[in-house]
Coordinates of N, CA, C and O in Angstrom, one line a residue:
M144 N 216.0 -130.9 -18.2 CA 215.7 -130.9 -19.6 C 214.6 -130.6 -19.9 O 214.1 -130.1 -21.1
R145 N 213.3 -131.1 -19.2 CA 212.0 -130.7 -19.4 C 211.9 -129.1 -19.6 O 211.0 -128.7 -20.4
A146 N 212.5 -128.4 -18.6 CA 212.5 -127.0 -18.7 C 212.9 -126.3 -20.0 O 212.5 -125.4 -20.2
H147 N 213.7 -127.0 -20.7 CA 214.5 -126.6 -22.0 C 214.1 -127.8 -23.0 O 214.8 -127.5 -24.2
S148 N 213.0 -128.1 -23.1 CA 212.6 -129.1 -24.1 C 212.2 -128.5 -25.5 O 212.6 -129.2 -26.6
D149 N 212.1 -127.3 -25.7 CA 211.9 -126.4 -26.7 C 213.3 -125.7 -27.2 O 213.3 -124.9 -28.2
D150 N 214.3 -125.8 -26.5 CA 215.5 -124.9 -26.7 C 216.6 -125.9 -27.3 O 217.4 -126.5 -26.3
K151 N 216.4 -126.0 -28.4 CA 217.6 -127.1 -29.0 C 218.9 -126.6 -28.8 O 219.9 -127.3 -28.8
A152 N 219.2 -125.1 -28.9 CA 220.6 -124.7 -28.7 C 221.1 -125.1 -27.2 O 222.3 -125.6 -27.1
W153 N 220.2 -124.9 -26.1 CA 220.6 -125.4 -25.0 C 220.9 -126.7 -24.9 O 222.0 -127.2 -24.1
Q154 N 219.9 -127.7 -25.4 CA 220.2 -129.0 -25.3 C 221.5 -129.5 -25.8 O 222.2 -130.3 -25.5
Q155 N 221.9 -128.9 -27.1 CA 223.2 -129.3 -27.9 C 224.4 -128.9 -27.1 O 225.3 -129.7 -27.0
Q156 N 224.3 -127.6 -26.2 CA 225.3 -127.2 -25.4 C 225.6 -128.1 -24.3 O 226.6 -128.4 -23.9
L157 N 224.5 -128.7 -23.7 CA 224.4 -129.6 -22.8 C 225.2 -130.9 -23.1 O 226.1 -131.3 -22.5
F158 N 224.8 -131.4 -24.2 CA 225.5 -132.6 -24.7 C 227.0 -132.4 -25.1 O 227.9 -133.2 -24.9
S159 N 227.2 -131.4 -25.8 CA 228.7 -131.0 -25.9 C 229.5 -130.9 -24.7 O 230.6 -131.4 -24.5
D160 N 228.9 -130.3 -23.7 CA 229.5 -130.3 -22.5 C 229.8 -131.5 -21.7 O 231.0 -132.0 -21.3
C161 N 228.8 -132.4 -21.8 CA 228.9 -133.6 -21.1 C 230.0 -134.6 -21.9 O 230.7 -135.4 -21.4
N162 N 229.8 -134.6 -23.2 CA 230.6 -135.2 -24.1 C 232.3 -134.8 -23.8 O 233.1 -135.7 -23.6
R163 N 232.5 -133.3 -23.7 CA 234.0 -133.1 -23.2 C 234.4 -133.6 -22.0 O 235.3 -134.0 -21.9
M164 N 233.3 -133.6 -21.0 CA 233.8 -134.0 -19.8 C 234.1 -135.6 -19.7 O 235.0 -136.0 -19.2
M165 N 233.1 -136.3 -20.5 CA 233.4 -137.7 -20.6 C 234.8 -138.0 -21.1 O 235.6 -138.8 -20.5
I166 N 235.2 -137.3 -22.2 CA 236.4 -137.6 -22.9 C 237.7 -137.0 -21.8 O 238.8 -137.8 -21.9
K167 N 237.4 -136.1 -21.4 CA 238.5 -135.4 -20.3 C 238.9 -136.4 -19.2 O 240.1 -136.6 -18.7
L168 N 237.8 -137.2 -18.8 CA 238.2 -138.2 -17.7 C 239.2 -139.3 -18.2 O 240.1 -139.9 -17.5
T169 N 239.0 -139.5 -19.5 CA 240.1 -140.7 -19.9 C 241.6 -140.1 -20.3 O 242.3 -140.7 -20.5
E170 N 241.5 -138.6 -20.2 CA 242.7 -138.2 -20.7 C 243.5 -137.8 -19.4 O 244.8 -137.1 -19.6
L171 N 242.9 -137.7 -18.2 CA 243.6 -137.4 -17.0 C 244.9 -138.2 -16.8 O 244.7 -139.3 -16.7
P172 N 245.8 -137.8 -16.3 CA 247.1 -138.6 -15.9 C 246.8 -139.5 -14.7 O 247.5 -140.5 -14.3
Q173 N 245.9 -138.9 -13.8 CA 245.8 -139.6 -12.6 C 244.7 -140.7 -12.9 O 243.7 -140.4 -13.5
P174 N 244.6 -141.9 -12.2 CA 243.4 -142.8 -12.4 C 242.3 -142.1 -11.7 O 242.2 -141.3 -10.9
V175 N 241.0 -142.3 -12.2 CA 239.9 -141.6 -11.8 C 238.8 -142.9 -11.1 O 238.7 -144.1 -11.8
I176 N 238.5 -142.7 -10.1 CA 237.7 -143.6 -9.3 C 236.3 -143.3 -9.1 O 236.1 -142.3 -8.6
A177 N 235.5 -143.9 -9.8 CA 233.8 -143.7 -9.6 C 233.6 -144.3 -8.1 O 233.6 -145.4 -7.9
R178 N 232.8 -143.6 -7.4 CA 232.2 -144.1 -6.1 C 230.9 -144.1 -6.3 O 230.3 -142.9 -6.3
V179 N 229.9 -145.0 -6.3 CA 228.5 -145.2 -6.6 C 227.9 -145.4 -5.4 O 228.0 -146.5 -4.8
H180 N 227.1 -144.5 -4.9 CA 226.2 -144.5 -3.6 C 225.0 -144.8 -3.9 O 224.1 -145.3 -2.8
G181 N 224.3 -144.7 -5.0 CA 222.7 -144.7 -5.1 C 222.6 -145.3 -6.6 O 223.2 -146.3 -7.1
I182 N 221.9 -144.7 -7.2 CA 221.1 -145.2 -8.5 C 222.1 -144.3 -9.5 O 222.0 -143.1 -9.6
A183 N 222.7 -145.0 -10.6 CA 223.4 -144.4 -11.7 C 222.6 -145.0 -13.1 O 222.3 -146.1 -13.3
T184 N 222.0 -144.1 -13.5 CA 221.0 -144.4 -14.8 C 221.6 -143.6 -16.1 O 222.1 -142.3 -15.8
A185 N 221.5 -144.1 -17.1 CA 221.8 -143.5 -18.5 C 223.1 -142.7 -18.5 O 224.1 -143.3 -18.6
A186 N 223.2 -141.5 -18.4 CA 224.4 -140.8 -18.3 C 225.3 -141.0 -17.2 O 226.6 -140.8 -17.2
G187 N 224.8 -141.5 -16.0 CA 225.4 -142.0 -14.8 C 226.2 -143.1 -15.1 O 227.5 -143.2 -14.5
C188 N 225.6 -144.0 -15.7 CA 226.5 -145.2 -16.1 C 227.4 -144.8 -17.1 O 228.5 -145.5 -17.1
Q189 N 227.2 -144.0 -18.0 CA 228.4 -143.4 -19.0 C 229.3 -142.9 -18.1 O 230.6 -143.1 -18.3
L190 N 229.1 -142.1 -17.1 CA 230.1 -141.6 -16.4 C 231.1 -142.4 -15.5 O 232.1 -142.6 -15.5
V191 N 230.3 -143.5 -15.1 CA 230.9 -144.7 -14.3 C 231.8 -145.3 -15.2 O 232.9 -145.7 -15.0
S192 N 231.3 -145.5 -16.5 CA 231.9 -146.4 -17.5 C 233.1 -145.8 -18.0 O 234.2 -146.6 -18.6
M193 N 233.4 -144.3 -18.0 CA 234.5 -143.5 -18.4 C 235.7 -143.6 -17.2 O 236.8 -143.2 -17.8
C194 N 235.4 -144.0 -16.0 CA 236.5 -144.0 -14.9 C 237.2 -145.3 -15.0 O 236.9 -146.1 -15.8
D195 N 238.4 -145.0 -14.4 CA 239.3 -146.1 -14.5 C 238.9 -147.2 -13.4 O 239.3 -148.5 -13.9
L196 N 238.5 -147.0 -12.3 CA 238.0 -148.1 -11.4 C 236.6 -147.4 -11.0 O 236.1 -146.2 -11.0
T197 N 235.9 -148.5 -10.3 CA 234.6 -148.3 -9.9 C 234.4 -149.1 -8.5 O 234.7 -150.1 -8.5
V198 N 234.0 -148.2 -7.4 CA 233.5 -149.0 -6.3 C 232.1 -148.6 -5.9 O 232.0 -147.4 -6.0
A199 N 231.5 -149.6 -5.6 CA 229.9 -149.4 -5.5 C 229.6 -149.5 -4.0 O 230.0 -150.6 -3.6
S200 N 228.6 -148.8 -3.4 CA 228.2 -149.2 -2.2 C 227.0 -150.4 -2.2 O 226.7 -150.6 -3.4
E201 N 226.8 -151.0 -1.3 CA 225.8 -152.1 -1.2 C 224.5 -151.5 -1.9 O 223.7 -152.5 -2.5
D202 N 224.2 -150.4 -1.8 CA 222.8 -149.9 -2.2 C 222.9 -149.4 -3.5 O 221.9 -148.9 -4.1
A203 N 224.1 -149.5 -4.2 CA 224.3 -149.0 -5.6 C 223.3 -149.7 -6.7 O 223.2 -151.0 -6.3
R204 N 222.9 -149.0 -7.6 CA 222.1 -149.7 -8.5 C 222.4 -148.9 -10.0 O 222.9 -147.8 -10.2
F205 N 222.4 -149.8 -11.0 CA 222.7 -149.4 -12.4 C 221.7 -149.6 -13.4 O 221.2 -150.7 -13.2
A206 N 221.4 -148.9 -14.4 CA 220.4 -149.0 -15.4 C 220.6 -148.2 -16.6 O 221.1 -147.0 -16.2
L207 N 220.2 -148.6 -17.8 CA 220.0 -147.8 -18.9 C 218.4 -147.9 -19.0 O 218.1 -148.7 -20.1
P208 N 217.7 -146.9 -18.7 CA 216.2 -147.3 -18.6 C 215.5 -146.5 -19.7 O 214.2 -146.3 -19.9
G209 N 216.4 -145.9 -20.7 CA 215.6 -145.4 -21.8 C 214.3 -146.1 -22.4 O 213.3 -145.2 -22.9
V210 N 214.6 -147.5 -22.5 CA 213.4 -148.2 -23.4 C 212.1 -148.1 -22.5 O 211.1 -148.3 -23.1
N211 N 212.3 -147.8 -21.2 CA 211.0 -147.8 -20.5 C 210.2 -146.5 -20.5 O 208.9 -146.3 -20.2
V212 N 210.8 -145.4 -21.5 CA 210.2 -144.1 -21.9 C 210.1 -144.0 -23.3 O 210.0 -143.0 -23.8
G213 N 210.5 -145.1 -24.0 CA 210.4 -145.0 -25.4 C 211.6 -144.5 -26.2 O 211.4 -144.1 -27.4
V214 N 212.8 -144.5 -25.5 CA 214.1 -144.1 -26.2 C 215.1 -145.1 -25.9 O 215.0 -146.0 -25.2
F215 N 216.2 -144.9 -26.6 CA 217.3 -146.0 -26.7 C 218.4 -145.3 -26.1 O 219.1 -144.0 -26.4
C216 N 219.2 -145.6 -25.0 CA 220.4 -144.9 -24.4 C 221.6 -145.3 -25.2 O 222.6 -146.1 -24.7
S217 N 221.5 -144.9 -26.5 CA 222.7 -145.2 -27.3 C 224.0 -144.5 -27.1 O 225.1 -145.1 -27.0
T218 N 224.0 -143.3 -26.5 CA 225.3 -142.7 -26.1 C 225.9 -143.1 -24.8 O 227.1 -143.7 -25.0
P219 N 225.2 -143.4 -23.8 CA 225.8 -144.0 -22.6 C 226.1 -145.5 -23.1 O 227.2 -145.8 -22.3
A220 N 225.6 -146.1 -23.9 CA 225.8 -147.6 -24.2 C 227.3 -147.8 -24.8 O 227.9 -148.9 -24.5
V221 N 227.8 -146.6 -25.5 CA 229.2 -146.8 -26.0 C 230.2 -147.1 -24.9 O 231.0 -148.1 -25.0
G222 N 230.1 -146.5 -23.9 CA 231.1 -146.7 -22.7 C 230.9 -147.9 -22.0 O 231.6 -148.6 -21.4
V223 N 229.5 -148.0 -21.7 CA 229.0 -149.2 -20.8 C 229.4 -150.7 -21.6 O 229.9 -151.6 -21.1
V224 N 229.3 -150.7 -23.1 CA 229.6 -151.9 -23.7 C 231.2 -152.1 -23.6 O 231.4 -153.4 -23.6
R225 N 231.8 -151.2 -23.5 CA 233.3 -151.2 -23.3 C 233.7 -152.1 -21.8 O 234.7 -152.5 -21.9
N226 N 232.7 -151.9 -21.0 CA 233.1 -152.3 -19.4 C 232.4 -153.5 -19.4 O 233.0 -154.4 -18.8
V227 N 231.1 -153.8 -19.8 CA 230.4 -155.1 -19.4 C 230.3 -156.0 -20.6 O 229.9 -157.3 -20.4
G228 N 230.7 -155.7 -21.7 CA 230.7 -156.4 -23.1 C 229.2 -156.3 -23.6 O 228.3 -155.6 -23.2
R229 N 229.2 -156.6 -24.8 CA 228.1 -156.5 -25.7 C 226.7 -156.9 -25.4 O 225.8 -156.4 -25.4
K230 N 226.8 -158.2 -24.9 CA 225.4 -159.0 -24.5 C 225.0 -158.4 -23.2 O 223.7 -157.9 -23.2
R231 N 225.9 -158.0 -22.4 CA 225.2 -157.5 -21.2 C 224.7 -156.1 -21.2 O 223.7 -155.9 -20.6
A232 N 225.3 -155.3 -22.3 CA 225.1 -153.9 -22.3 C 223.7 -154.1 -23.0 O 222.8 -153.3 -22.7
M233 N 223.6 -154.9 -23.9 CA 222.2 -155.0 -24.7 C 221.0 -155.6 -23.8 O 220.0 -154.8 -24.0
E234 N 221.4 -156.3 -22.8 CA 220.6 -156.8 -21.8 C 220.0 -155.5 -21.2 O 218.7 -155.3 -21.0
M235 N 220.8 -154.6 -20.7 CA 220.6 -153.5 -19.9 C 219.8 -152.4 -20.9 O 218.8 -152.0 -20.5
L236 N 220.2 -152.4 -22.1 CA 219.3 -151.4 -23.1 C 218.2 -152.0 -23.4 O 217.3 -151.3 -23.5
L237 N 217.7 -153.2 -23.5 CA 216.5 -153.8 -24.0 C 215.5 -153.9 -22.9 O 214.4 -154.0 -23.0
T238 N 216.1 -154.2 -21.4 CA 215.0 -154.4 -20.4 C 214.9 -153.2 -19.6 O 213.9 -153.0 -18.9
G239 N 215.7 -152.3 -19.5 CA 215.6 -151.1 -18.5 C 215.8 -151.3 -17.2 O 215.5 -150.5 -16.4
E240 N 216.1 -152.6 -16.9 CA 216.1 -153.1 -15.4 C 217.3 -152.6 -14.6 O 218.5 -152.0 -15.2
L241 N 216.9 -152.1 -13.3 CA 218.1 -151.9 -12.4 C 219.1 -153.1 -12.0 O 218.4 -154.2 -11.9
Y242 N 220.2 -152.8 -12.0 CA 221.4 -154.0 -11.4 C 222.0 -153.7 -10.2 O 222.3 -152.4 -10.2
D243 N 222.1 -154.6 -9.3 CA 222.7 -154.1 -8.1 C 224.1 -154.4 -8.1 O 224.9 -154.8 -9.2
A244 N 224.8 -153.8 -7.0 CA 226.4 -153.7 -6.8 C 226.8 -154.9 -7.1 O 228.0 -155.2 -7.6
Q245 N 226.4 -156.1 -6.6 CA 226.9 -157.5 -6.7 C 227.1 -157.8 -8.2 O 227.9 -158.4 -8.7
T246 N 225.8 -157.5 -9.0 CA 225.9 -157.7 -10.4 C 227.0 -157.0 -11.0 O 227.7 -157.7 -11.9
A247 N 227.2 -155.7 -10.9 CA 228.3 -155.0 -11.4 C 229.6 -155.5 -11.1 O 230.4 -155.5 -12.0
L248 N 229.8 -156.1 -10.0 CA 231.0 -156.6 -9.7 C 231.2 -157.9 -10.3 O 232.3 -158.4 -11.0
A249 N 230.2 -158.9 -10.6 CA 230.1 -159.9 -11.2 C 230.5 -159.7 -12.9 O 231.2 -160.6 -13.2
W250 N 229.9 -158.6 -13.2 CA 230.1 -158.2 -14.6 C 231.5 -157.5 -14.7 O 231.7 -157.1 -15.9
A251 N 232.2 -157.4 -13.7 CA 233.6 -156.7 -14.0 C 233.3 -155.2 -14.3 O 234.2 -154.6 -14.6
W252 N 232.4 -154.7 -14.0 CA 231.9 -153.3 -14.2 C 232.3 -152.4 -13.1 O 233.0 -151.5 -12.9
S253 N 232.3 -153.1 -11.9 CA 232.9 -152.7 -10.5 C 234.0 -153.3 -10.0 O 234.1 -154.6 -10.3
T254 N 235.1 -152.7 -9.5 CA 236.2 -153.5 -9.1 C 236.0 -153.6 -7.4 O 236.9 -154.2 -7.0
G255 N 235.0 -153.4 -7.0 CA 234.9 -153.6 -5.5 C 233.5 -153.0 -5.0 O 232.8 -152.1 -5.6
W256 N 233.0 -153.4 -4.0 CA 231.8 -152.9 -3.3 C 232.0 -152.9 -1.9 O 232.7 -153.5 -1.3
S257 N 231.3 -151.9 -1.2 CA 231.4 -151.6 0.3 C 229.9 -151.8 1.1 O 229.1 -151.2 0.2
R258 N 229.8 -152.2 2.2 CA 228.7 -152.2 2.8 C 228.2 -150.8 3.2 O 227.2 -150.6 3.5
R259 N 229.3 -150.0 3.6 CA 228.8 -148.7 4.1 C 229.1 -147.6 3.4 O 230.3 -147.4 2.8
A260 N 228.0 -147.1 2.6 CA 227.9 -146.1 1.6 C 228.9 -144.9 2.0 O 229.5 -144.2 1.4
G261 N 228.7 -144.4 3.4 CA 229.5 -143.3 3.8 C 231.0 -143.3 3.6 O 231.6 -142.3 3.2
S262 N 231.5 -144.2 4.0 CA 233.2 -144.7 4.3 C 233.7 -145.0 3.0 O 234.8 -144.5 2.6
M263 N 232.9 -146.0 2.3 CA 233.6 -146.6 1.1 C 235.0 -146.9 1.3 O 236.0 -146.3 0.6
P264 N 235.6 -147.7 2.2 CA 236.8 -148.0 2.4 C 237.7 -148.6 1.3 O 238.8 -148.2 1.0
R265 N 237.1 -149.4 0.4 CA 237.7 -149.7 -0.6 C 238.3 -148.5 -1.5 O 239.3 -148.7 -2.2
S266 N 237.3 -147.7 -1.8 CA 238.0 -146.6 -2.7 C 239.0 -145.9 -2.3 O 239.9 -145.3 -2.7
R267 N 238.9 -145.7 -0.8 CA 240.0 -145.0 -0.3 C 241.4 -145.8 -0.4 O 242.4 -145.3 -0.6
A268 N 241.2 -146.9 -0.2 CA 242.5 -148.0 -0.1 C 243.0 -147.9 -1.5 O 244.3 -148.0 -1.8
L269 N 242.2 -148.0 -2.6 CA 242.6 -147.9 -4.1 C 243.2 -146.5 -4.5 O 244.2 -146.5 -5.4
S270 N 242.7 -145.4 -3.7 CA 243.4 -144.1 -4.1 C 244.7 -143.9 -3.4 O 245.3 -142.7 -3.6
S271 N 245.0 -144.7 -2.3 CA 246.2 -144.4 -1.8 C 247.5 -144.8 -2.4 O 247.5 -145.4 -3.2

């Protein structure tokens, strides 16, 4: 993004492509399972929120950190609020804090978590 900070057409195309991809995820006839192994921030949280199920590894973290750099993650927040509820999404938006896999599970954002990032047996079981 920084390399294209002056290229409005490039930025518009990027956001249009991302929007189409997010919508397409909801239109697929097969269930889509997000497997989160590391940090999902902003659009990463949006991507997770658009999937049907989410399995996070023990080291997964989630954040809407725009407030930390003076912006508001309003686009990713649309999907996130539908997953975790208005007040939890607002907490994420206003604090910019990282939330762990256990919190995602408690907030019903994640449908399970695994201690082993590489194998993710829960996501494999769900996809069978």
